[in-house]
Amino acid sequence: MKNSLNMQKAKGVAATLVAAVLFSIAPLHTAFAQTPTLGSAQSFAVLGGSTVTNTGPTIVVGDLGVSPGTAVTGFPPGTVTGGTIHAADAVALQAQADTTAAYNDLAGRACDTTFGVPTDLAGMTLVPGVYCFSSSASLTGALTLDGGGNADAVWIFKVGSTLITGSNSSVLLINGGQQCNDFWQVGSSATLGTGTTFVGNILALTSISLLTNTTISGRALARNGAVTMDTNHVSFAACAAPPVIPIPPTVGKAFTPATINAGGTSTLTLTLNNANDTVASLNAPFVDNLPTGVLVAPTPNASNTCGGTVMADAGSSSVTLTGGAIPANDSCTVSVQVTAANAGNFINSIGSGDLKTDKGNNTSPAVATLTATTPPPSPTPTPTPTPSPTPTPTPSPTPTPSPTPTPSPTPTPAPTPSPTPTPTPKPSPSPTPTPIPVVAPTLTKAFSPTTINMGATSLLTLTLHNSGGTIDKLTAPLLDQFPLDIIVSGSASNTCGGVVTAVKSASKITLTGGSIPAHGSCTVSVVVTTTDCDGPHVNTVPVGALQTNHGHNPVAAVATLTIVNPPGAITPKVFKTFVPTAIKPNGVSTLIIYLINHATVATPLTAPLVDNLPAGVVVFGNATTACGGTLTAVKGSSKITLTGGSIPAKSQCRISVGVTASALGQFLNKLGVGTLHTTTGTNAVGTVSTLTVSNSAGTPPKIVKAFNPATINSGGTSNLTITLTNPNSTAAILTAPFTDVFPSGIVVSGGASTSCGGTLTAPAGSSHITLTGGSIPANGSCKVSLTIAATPACKGIRTNVLFYGVLQTNKGDNTVQASANITVN
């Protein structure tokens, strides 16, 4: 009651005086504030600093987490859907760091309007802007936020102390305002009264309390204190995608061959192109009127990949496509044989606007020319002449002697016969070469040995096969993403050419470029090991992963590596990593050491665990542990020690310490075999992590991903958007292919696009996509978008995960995984 009276006083004293000033100033906020970046906190609906507690059937849509505290209570009866509970893990730690960065960003914004006294916002209508409160802010009724028709409108409320709402109060958005663009930076604690309907993202320094039946469309992010809930509904807000402006289709056409003899035939091909993310459906018949003198051939051989119905009757002067559609981000064709009886140049045109679709009409004409020539006359063969017979000479008679001799007649010489001309041979036609069949490549894989002890190694070999008669060239990177807990241990070898990327401790191997010999095969091999988790590990390279100029692998390649514990007691394990893995000189990275226990009972430490940092790396501070005991990490020292403590049964705990280094280089940090001593023995496998100090290092990039819609029917489609964010002042350049491997039953449907540059490979039917090259803009983000489909047999919830380290840039690798769920009914 006292609280309610105070609110009414504030309202009575301040509202009248402030309203006139507010309404005279607010309309001048014409330049919208920039939306702060929430980073990995984007996926969280609830995030506490010390604890998260709940009473009643609260529903949280999105991630729920706590860090550095560890306690999450009241779930059940509360439920978390569309997200995961993160209690003091690396994800929650990073989300708190990103919340702090966003909180500080908001606190530093310049004010458009300032309230110098405690103010009740009930009854006000506010345009976009930055509103500052020197002390507290309250709400006892309805606050309206007017977007003015702009979906990018942003409201920022900077509250000096507390934010308190009365029962059944509300925040309303009108005229295009979006829930994702409403931010409340609260200097101490926020309390939302019973039945409040609140819109916006609350970032409170201390605590957030949601009383009975309060709903939030936004986020409740508390930096240091608790988030307390009681029969609430909290769902994280995502901005609606901007309206898509369709791109008109285009038309291309060609004659093959372009020159024929009069009376011969040519194939006319019409190519319809669609650059949109959805199909372009024809809404009127598409007609190509052939030029005078050109007709559909007696045997039309019409073909069509556009659907609909093609009319191309023999002897007709037009080709018509009725109905049909052009695939998303693709093209289709209509082909028909045509002929020209007489010689000439025949120009065939399709005018602007002739191709009509639901995405618009073609804006440019399409023109192609068919040339018909008169064939040269056939040569007349020269007849073979009949030779003249040689006459037989008459013999001279024997002369009768007389005094006066009679002269003998001169004999007529035989005529020389005319030579017989050699006929010109007709050239024999060249035989038509038999085409070499194109055969898609295949892929197999194997581990050797197939079963290893925890921490041992196995050789993974990928074999690329080509049964065709010509060399098969890779046209996209071939990626093998390992199952969880399998990592690269040794060097890689390759007989395929190209470049193999296999970074030690990475969870994937990539072949970029290269080729497979004709009628042969080549191999890519790498030594792998395990970090934890015994049992079978199924490693699958999906259909379509191997892409070449002859096609892609039609069958997935699958191999299983089985990990077993060595005989004897279930010994503990240890694993470590730096987050981020690369820093600038004197920058700070968090060294995280995980202690893992597979036993069914808690495992106390029996001796101090000591991590001696490599020379040049020292403790910076912020040392914490969830393992109990005493953690010693003196600032400036080169040693971290945990004395006492215990690892929970069938679980893990972790140690986190900020470290720094001033010199450039790579610093290898090891914990050897036998370092961790417990009641169940010592660790049988060591762990290694590398910290890189470089002038070019930056803040690691972040990934957020989402399906829209998040629930589809079997055989249906959804849009997947992956957002890559770069908090650095210079562009983050991708240094390795970035690949998203989908869960089983989810495949590419089409519509793949990216604003990140580089080359995006996303063949329809494939179970993964790959972005090669490209960059993320400075202090900005870029997106990879596509349409996915659920195969007819796919049912249930599918979780799509991008693990830490999958996005590799010159600013470092992502240190927090990104995940999104899609439900298939």
mmCIF file with all atom_site columns, C-alpha atoms in Angstrom, residues 441-535:
data_model
loop_
_atom_site.group_PDB
_atom_site.id
_atom_site.type_symbol
_atom_site.label_atom_id
_atom_site.label_alt_id
_atom_site.label_comp_id
_atom_site.label_asym_id
_atom_site.label_entity_id
_atom_site.label_seq_id
_atom_site.pdbx_PDB_ins_code
_atom_site.Cartn_x
_atom_site.Cartn_y
_atom_site.Cartn_z
_atom_site.occupancy
_atom_site.B_iso_or_equiv
_atom_site.pdbx_formal_charge
_atom_site.auth_seq_id
_atom_site.auth_comp_id
_atom_site.auth_asym_id
_atom_site.auth_atom_id
_atom_site.pdbx_PDB_model_num
ATOM 1  C CA . PRO A 1 441 ? 31.912 -39.445 -57.238 1.00 0.00 ? 441 PRO A CA 1
ATOM 2  C CA . THR A 1 442 ? 31.528 -41.608 -54.142 1.00 0.00 ? 442 THR A CA 1
ATOM 3  C CA . LEU A 1 443 ? 33.009 -41.316 -50.671 1.00 0.00 ? 443 LEU A CA 1
ATOM 4  C CA . THR A 1 444 ? 33.951 -43.847 -48.004 1.00 0.00 ? 444 THR A CA 1
ATOM 5  C CA . LYS A 1 445 ? 35.623 -43.494 -44.622 1.00 0.00 ? 445 LYS A CA 1
ATOM 6  C CA . ALA A 1 446 ? 37.172 -45.633 -41.909 1.00 0.00 ? 446 ALA A CA 1
ATOM 7  C CA . PHE A 1 447 ? 38.870 -45.459 -38.514 1.00 0.00 ? 447 PHE A CA 1
ATOM 8  C CA . SER A 1 448 ? 41.929 -47.616 -37.812 1.00 0.00 ? 448 SER A CA 1
ATOM 9  C CA . PRO A 1 449 ? 41.739 -49.027 -35.213 1.00 0.00 ? 449 PRO A CA 1
ATOM 10 C CA . THR A 1 450 ? 37.979 -48.829 -34.738 1.00 0.00 ? 450 THR A CA 1
ATOM 11 C CA . THR A 1 451 ? 38.173 -49.144 -30.922 1.00 0.00 ? 451 THR A CA 1
ATOM 12 C CA . ILE A 1 452 ? 40.593 -47.192 -28.729 1.00 0.00 ? 452 ILE A CA 1
ATOM 13 C CA . ASN A 1 453 ? 41.114 -46.453 -25.066 1.00 0.00 ? 453 ASN A CA 1
ATOM 14 C CA . MET A 1 454 ? 40.219 -43.033 -23.738 1.00 0.00 ? 454 MET A CA 1
ATOM 15 C CA . GLY A 1 455 ? 42.962 -40.634 -24.871 1.00 0.00 ? 455 GLY A CA 1
ATOM 16 C CA . ALA A 1 456 ? 44.492 -43.008 -27.435 1.00 0.00 ? 456 ALA A CA 1
ATOM 17 C CA . THR A 1 457 ? 44.573 -42.245 -31.161 1.00 0.00 ? 457 THR A CA 1
ATOM 18 C CA . SER A 1 458 ? 43.086 -43.628 -34.357 1.00 0.00 ? 458 SER A CA 1
ATOM 19 C CA . LEU A 1 459 ? 43.758 -42.878 -38.026 1.00 0.00 ? 459 LEU A CA 1
ATOM 20 C CA . LEU A 1 460 ? 40.718 -41.508 -39.863 1.00 0.00 ? 460 LEU A CA 1
ATOM 21 C CA . THR A 1 461 ? 40.868 -41.982 -43.640 1.00 0.00 ? 461 THR A CA 1
ATOM 22 C CA . LEU A 1 462 ? 38.490 -40.487 -46.184 1.00 0.00 ? 462 LEU A CA 1
ATOM 23 C CA . THR A 1 463 ? 38.638 -42.136 -49.611 1.00 0.00 ? 463 THR A CA 1
ATOM 24 C CA . LEU A 1 464 ? 37.332 -40.232 -52.642 1.00 0.00 ? 464 LEU A CA 1
ATOM 25 C CA . HIS A 1 465 ? 36.393 -42.479 -55.599 1.00 0.00 ? 465 HIS A CA 1
ATOM 26 C CA . ASN A 1 466 ? 36.004 -41.611 -59.291 1.00 0.00 ? 466 ASN A CA 1
ATOM 27 C CA . SER A 1 467 ? 34.777 -44.354 -61.632 1.00 0.00 ? 467 SER A CA 1
ATOM 28 C CA . GLY A 1 468 ? 34.560 -41.986 -64.612 1.00 0.00 ? 468 GLY A CA 1
ATOM 29 C CA . GLY A 1 469 ? 36.992 -41.709 -67.475 1.00 0.00 ? 469 GLY A CA 1
ATOM 30 C CA . THR A 1 470 ? 38.086 -38.103 -66.802 1.00 0.00 ? 470 THR A CA 1
ATOM 31 C CA . ILE A 1 471 ? 39.565 -36.298 -63.806 1.00 0.00 ? 471 ILE A CA 1
ATOM 32 C CA . ASP A 1 472 ? 36.979 -35.248 -61.209 1.00 0.00 ? 472 ASP A CA 1
ATOM 33 C CA . LYS A 1 473 ? 37.718 -31.762 -59.778 1.00 0.00 ? 473 LYS A CA 1
ATOM 34 C CA . LEU A 1 474 ? 36.390 -30.583 -56.407 1.00 0.00 ? 474 LEU A CA 1
ATOM 35 C CA . THR A 1 475 ? 34.186 -27.491 -56.804 1.00 0.00 ? 475 THR A CA 1
ATOM 36 C CA . ALA A 1 476 ? 33.568 -26.807 -53.090 1.00 0.00 ? 476 ALA A CA 1
ATOM 37 C CA . PRO A 1 477 ? 35.374 -27.579 -49.803 1.00 0.00 ? 477 PRO A CA 1
ATOM 38 C CA . LEU A 1 478 ? 34.846 -31.108 -48.479 1.00 0.00 ? 478 LEU A CA 1
ATOM 39 C CA . LEU A 1 479 ? 34.182 -30.935 -44.731 1.00 0.00 ? 479 LEU A CA 1
ATOM 40 C CA . ASP A 1 480 ? 34.166 -33.727 -42.195 1.00 0.00 ? 480 ASP A CA 1
ATOM 41 C CA . GLN A 1 481 ? 32.672 -32.423 -38.919 1.00 0.00 ? 481 GLN A CA 1
ATOM 42 C CA . PHE A 1 482 ? 33.559 -34.849 -36.132 1.00 0.00 ? 482 PHE A CA 1
ATOM 43 C CA . PRO A 1 483 ? 31.095 -35.993 -33.476 1.00 0.00 ? 483 PRO A CA 1
ATOM 44 C CA . LEU A 1 484 ? 31.305 -34.416 -30.037 1.00 0.00 ? 484 LEU A CA 1
ATOM 45 C CA . ASP A 1 485 ? 34.554 -35.168 -28.114 1.00 0.00 ? 485 ASP A CA 1
ATOM 46 C CA . ILE A 1 486 ? 36.536 -36.302 -31.187 1.00 0.00 ? 486 ILE A CA 1
ATOM 47 C CA . ILE A 1 487 ? 39.351 -33.912 -32.113 1.00 0.00 ? 487 ILE A CA 1
ATOM 48 C CA . VAL A 1 488 ? 42.408 -33.722 -34.367 1.00 0.00 ? 488 VAL A CA 1
ATOM 49 C CA . SER A 1 489 ? 45.466 -35.135 -32.603 1.00 0.00 ? 489 SER A CA 1
ATOM 50 C CA . GLY A 1 490 ? 48.192 -35.367 -35.244 1.00 0.00 ? 490 GLY A CA 1
ATOM 51 C CA . SER A 1 491 ? 49.185 -34.333 -38.720 1.00 0.00 ? 491 SER A CA 1
ATOM 52 C CA . ALA A 1 492 ? 47.099 -34.844 -41.846 1.00 0.00 ? 492 ALA A CA 1
ATOM 53 C CA . SER A 1 493 ? 48.121 -36.395 -45.170 1.00 0.00 ? 493 SER A CA 1
ATOM 54 C CA . ASN A 1 494 ? 46.525 -36.045 -48.578 1.00 0.00 ? 494 ASN A CA 1
ATOM 55 C CA . THR A 1 495 ? 46.887 -37.604 -52.050 1.00 0.00 ? 495 THR A CA 1
ATOM 56 C CA . CYS A 1 496 ? 44.112 -35.547 -53.662 1.00 0.00 ? 496 CYS A CA 1
ATOM 57 C CA . GLY A 1 497 ? 45.999 -32.271 -54.070 1.00 0.00 ? 497 GLY A CA 1
ATOM 58 C CA . GLY A 1 498 ? 44.399 -29.083 -52.860 1.00 0.00 ? 498 GLY A CA 1
ATOM 59 C CA . VAL A 1 499 ? 44.814 -27.876 -49.269 1.00 0.00 ? 499 VAL A CA 1
ATOM 60 C CA . VAL A 1 500 ? 43.922 -29.841 -46.136 1.00 0.00 ? 500 VAL A CA 1
ATOM 61 C CA . THR A 1 501 ? 43.036 -27.865 -43.003 1.00 0.00 ? 501 THR A CA 1
ATOM 62 C CA . ALA A 1 502 ? 43.321 -29.958 -39.814 1.00 0.00 ? 502 ALA A CA 1
ATOM 63 C CA . VAL A 1 503 ? 44.187 -27.807 -36.810 1.00 0.00 ? 503 VAL A CA 1
ATOM 64 C CA . LYS A 1 504 ? 45.254 -29.685 -33.696 1.00 0.00 ? 504 LYS A CA 1
ATOM 65 C CA . SER A 1 505 ? 42.388 -29.920 -31.157 1.00 0.00 ? 505 SER A CA 1
ATOM 66 C CA . ALA A 1 506 ? 39.868 -28.848 -33.833 1.00 0.00 ? 506 ALA A CA 1
ATOM 67 C CA . SER A 1 507 ? 36.741 -30.933 -34.343 1.00 0.00 ? 507 SER A CA 1
ATOM 68 C CA . LYS A 1 508 ? 36.805 -31.009 -38.142 1.00 0.00 ? 508 LYS A CA 1
ATOM 69 C CA . ILE A 1 509 ? 38.983 -31.508 -41.204 1.00 0.00 ? 509 ILE A CA 1
ATOM 70 C CA . THR A 1 510 ? 38.524 -29.702 -44.536 1.00 0.00 ? 510 THR A CA 1
ATOM 71 C CA . LEU A 1 511 ? 39.849 -30.373 -48.051 1.00 0.00 ? 511 LEU A CA 1
ATOM 72 C CA . THR A 1 512 ? 39.754 -27.301 -50.315 1.00 0.00 ? 512 THR A CA 1
ATOM 73 C CA . GLY A 1 513 ? 40.477 -27.832 -53.991 1.00 0.00 ? 513 GLY A CA 1
ATOM 74 C CA . GLY A 1 514 ? 42.128 -30.931 -55.420 1.00 0.00 ? 514 GLY A CA 1
ATOM 75 C CA . SER A 1 515 ? 40.903 -33.645 -57.776 1.00 0.00 ? 515 SER A CA 1
ATOM 76 C CA . ILE A 1 516 ? 40.258 -37.384 -58.073 1.00 0.00 ? 516 ILE A CA 1
ATOM 77 C CA . PRO A 1 517 ? 42.091 -39.247 -60.876 1.00 0.00 ? 517 PRO A CA 1
ATOM 78 C CA . ALA A 1 518 ? 40.107 -40.912 -63.652 1.00 0.00 ? 518 ALA A CA 1
ATOM 79 C CA . HIS A 1 519 ? 39.149 -44.516 -62.838 1.00 0.00 ? 519 HIS A CA 1
ATOM 80 C CA . GLY A 1 520 ? 40.869 -44.082 -59.490 1.00 0.00 ? 520 GLY A CA 1
ATOM 81 C CA . SER A 1 521 ? 40.746 -42.701 -55.974 1.00 0.00 ? 521 SER A CA 1
ATOM 82 C CA . CYS A 1 522 ? 42.628 -40.511 -53.529 1.00 0.00 ? 522 CYS A CA 1
ATOM 83 C CA . THR A 1 523 ? 42.689 -40.221 -49.747 1.00 0.00 ? 523 THR A CA 1
ATOM 84 C CA . VAL A 1 524 ? 42.729 -37.673 -46.927 1.00 0.00 ? 524 VAL A CA 1
ATOM 85 C CA . SER A 1 525 ? 43.932 -38.988 -43.552 1.00 0.00 ? 525 SER A CA 1
ATOM 86 C CA . VAL A 1 526 ? 44.331 -37.498 -40.080 1.00 0.00 ? 526 VAL A CA 1
ATOM 87 C CA . VAL A 1 527 ? 45.126 -38.803 -36.603 1.00 0.00 ? 527 VAL A CA 1
ATOM 88 C CA . VAL A 1 528 ? 42.292 -38.187 -34.113 1.00 0.00 ? 528 VAL A CA 1
ATOM 89 C CA . THR A 1 529 ? 41.751 -38.699 -30.403 1.00 0.00 ? 529 THR A CA 1
ATOM 90 C CA . THR A 1 530 ? 39.049 -38.130 -27.792 1.00 0.00 ? 530 THR A CA 1
ATOM 91 C CA . THR A 1 531 ? 38.720 -35.588 -25.014 1.00 0.00 ? 531 THR A CA 1
ATOM 92 C CA . ASP A 1 532 ? 36.052 -37.453 -23.053 1.00 0.00 ? 532 ASP A CA 1
ATOM 93 C CA . CYS A 1 533 ? 32.893 -39.531 -23.351 1.00 0.00 ? 533 CYS A CA 1
ATOM 94 C CA . ASP A 1 534 ? 33.263 -43.285 -23.787 1.00 0.00 ? 534 ASP A CA 1
ATOM 95 C CA . GLY A 1 535 ? 31.041 -45.294 -26.113 1.00 0.00 ? 535 GLY A CA 1
#
